Amino acid sequence: LSQDFTALPATEQVLLLGQVVLSLAGAGASAVAFVDESGAPLAVPLPDGRLLDRPATVSDYVSLVA
């Protein structure tokens, strides 16, 4: 994820991350790891406000789907 991503408000980050995770899961991925521009692991926000410090799965973002 780039500096542009980290500059977004947390609510927008959650929506974007959810879209990525759910789309990749639909294509067969079981988990998605996020890294910064240097390749270092990055903790990402969850819909409930917690930070996720492991690869994300559908269950982490399924609450975004109505």
Tab-separated table of N, CA and C in Angstrom, residues 26-61:
chain	number	residue	atom	x	y	z
A	26	GLY	N	-13.013	-13.899	-4.127
A	26	GLY	CA	-13.874	-14.380	-5.202
A	26	GLY	C	-13.079	-14.996	-6.340
A	27	ALA	N	-11.825	-14.583	-6.467
A	27	ALA	CA	-10.942	-15.123	-7.505
A	27	ALA	C	-10.137	-16.319	-6.996
A	28	GLY	N	-10.387	-16.736	-5.735
A	28	GLY	CA	-9.735	-17.929	-5.220
A	28	GLY	C	-8.720	-17.744	-4.115
A	29	ALA	N	-8.407	-16.507	-3.747
A	29	ALA	CA	-7.432	-16.286	-2.673
A	29	ALA	C	-8.070	-16.599	-1.323
A	30	SER	N	-7.345	-17.269	-0.455
A	30	SER	CA	-7.886	-17.574	0.867
A	30	SER	C	-7.543	-16.486	1.888
A	31	ALA	N	-6.496	-15.704	1.620
A	31	ALA	CA	-6.081	-14.618	2.510
A	31	ALA	C	-5.285	-13.601	1.706
A	32	VAL	N	-5.276	-12.373	2.200
A	32	VAL	CA	-4.563	-11.287	1.517
A	32	VAL	C	-3.677	-10.584	2.534
A	33	ALA	N	-2.388	-10.533	2.257
A	33	ALA	CA	-1.442	-9.819	3.120
A	33	ALA	C	-1.182	-8.444	2.519
A	34	PHE	N	-1.125	-7.437	3.370
A	34	PHE	CA	-0.863	-6.075	2.919
A	34	PHE	C	0.521	-5.657	3.397
A	35	VAL	N	1.253	-4.998	2.501
A	35	VAL	CA	2.602	-4.525	2.802
A	35	VAL	C	2.719	-3.067	2.381
A	36	ASP	N	3.697	-2.370	2.968
A	36	ASP	CA	3.942	-0.992	2.564
A	36	ASP	C	4.849	-0.984	1.330
A	37	GLU	N	5.215	0.187	0.884
A	37	GLU	CA	6.002	0.310	-0.347
A	37	GLU	C	7.376	-0.350	-0.265
A	38	SER	N	7.876	-0.556	0.934
A	38	SER	CA	9.175	-1.216	1.080
A	38	SER	C	9.043	-2.729	1.194
A	39	GLY	N	7.783	-3.217	1.273
A	39	GLY	CA	7.550	-4.654	1.394
A	39	GLY	C	7.355	-5.129	2.819
A	40	ALA	N	7.373	-4.202	3.770
A	40	ALA	CA	7.176	-4.559	5.177
A	40	ALA	C	5.693	-4.808	5.460
A	41	PRO	N	5.377	-5.800	6.283
A	41	PRO	CA	3.969	-6.062	6.629
A	41	PRO	C	3.317	-4.821	7.229
A	42	LEU	N	2.043	-4.650	6.919
A	42	LEU	CA	1.316	-3.470	7.363
A	42	LEU	C	0.039	-3.890	8.075
A	43	ALA	N	-0.199	-3.356	9.272
A	43	ALA	CA	-1.460	-3.587	9.974
A	43	ALA	C	-2.519	-2.714	9.305
A	44	VAL	N	-3.694	-3.273	9.076
A	44	VAL	CA	-4.756	-2.551	8.378
A	44	VAL	C	-6.011	-2.493	9.248
A	45	PRO	N	-6.840	-1.442	9.044
A	45	PRO	CA	-8.044	-1.304	9.864
A	45	PRO	C	-9.147	-2.267	9.445
A	46	LEU	N	-9.895	-2.716	10.447
A	46	LEU	CA	-11.060	-3.566	10.238
A	46	LEU	C	-12.324	-2.728	10.404
A	47	PRO	N	-13.460	-3.228	9.931
A	47	PRO	CA	-14.702	-2.466	10.066
A	47	PRO	C	-15.055	-2.095	11.509
A	48	ASP	N	-14.633	-2.888	12.484
A	48	ASP	CA	-14.957	-2.589	13.887
A	48	ASP	C	-13.936	-1.661	14.553
A	49	GLY	N	-12.962	-1.158	13.787
A	49	GLY	CA	-11.990	-0.209	14.308
A	49	GLY	C	-10.683	-0.803	14.789
A	50	ARG	N	-10.636	-2.129	14.953
A	50	ARG	CA	-9.383	-2.773	15.369
A	50	ARG	C	-8.401	-2.778	14.199
A	51	LEU	N	-7.126	-2.982	14.515
A	51	LEU	CA	-6.102	-3.148	13.488
A	51	LEU	C	-5.800	-4.630	13.321
A	52	LEU	N	-5.687	-5.056	12.092
A	52	LEU	CA	-5.390	-6.446	11.764
A	52	LEU	C	-3.915	-6.560	11.421
A	53	ASP	N	-3.180	-7.408	12.128
A	53	ASP	CA	-1.740	-7.542	11.894
A	53	ASP	C	-1.378	-8.912	11.315
A	54	ARG	N	-2.324	-9.512	10.617
A	54	ARG	CA	-2.105	-10.788	9.927
A	54	ARG	C	-2.797	-10.685	8.572
A	55	PRO	N	-2.593	-11.642	7.681
A	55	PRO	CA	-3.309	-11.592	6.403
A	55	PRO	C	-4.832	-11.573	6.616
A	56	ALA	N	-5.513	-10.788	5.809
A	56	ALA	CA	-6.966	-10.618	5.920
A	56	ALA	C	-7.701	-11.724	5.172
A	57	THR	N	-8.856	-12.103	5.712
A	57	THR	CA	-9.721	-13.096	5.084
A	57	THR	C	-11.109	-12.488	4.885
A	58	VAL	N	-11.947	-13.218	4.174
A	58	VAL	CA	-13.315	-12.759	3.937
A	58	VAL	C	-14.019	-12.473	5.257
A	59	SER	N	-13.832	-13.321	6.244
A	59	SER	CA	-14.541	-13.130	7.516
A	59	SER	C	-14.182	-11.799	8.184
A	60	ASP	N	-13.025	-11.234	7.878
A	60	ASP	CA	-12.630	-9.957	8.460
A	60	ASP	C	-13.434	-8.791	7.891
A	61	TYR	N	-13.908	-8.897	6.653
A	61	TYR	CA	-14.580	-7.793	5.988
A	61	TYR	C	-16.001	-8.121	5.534
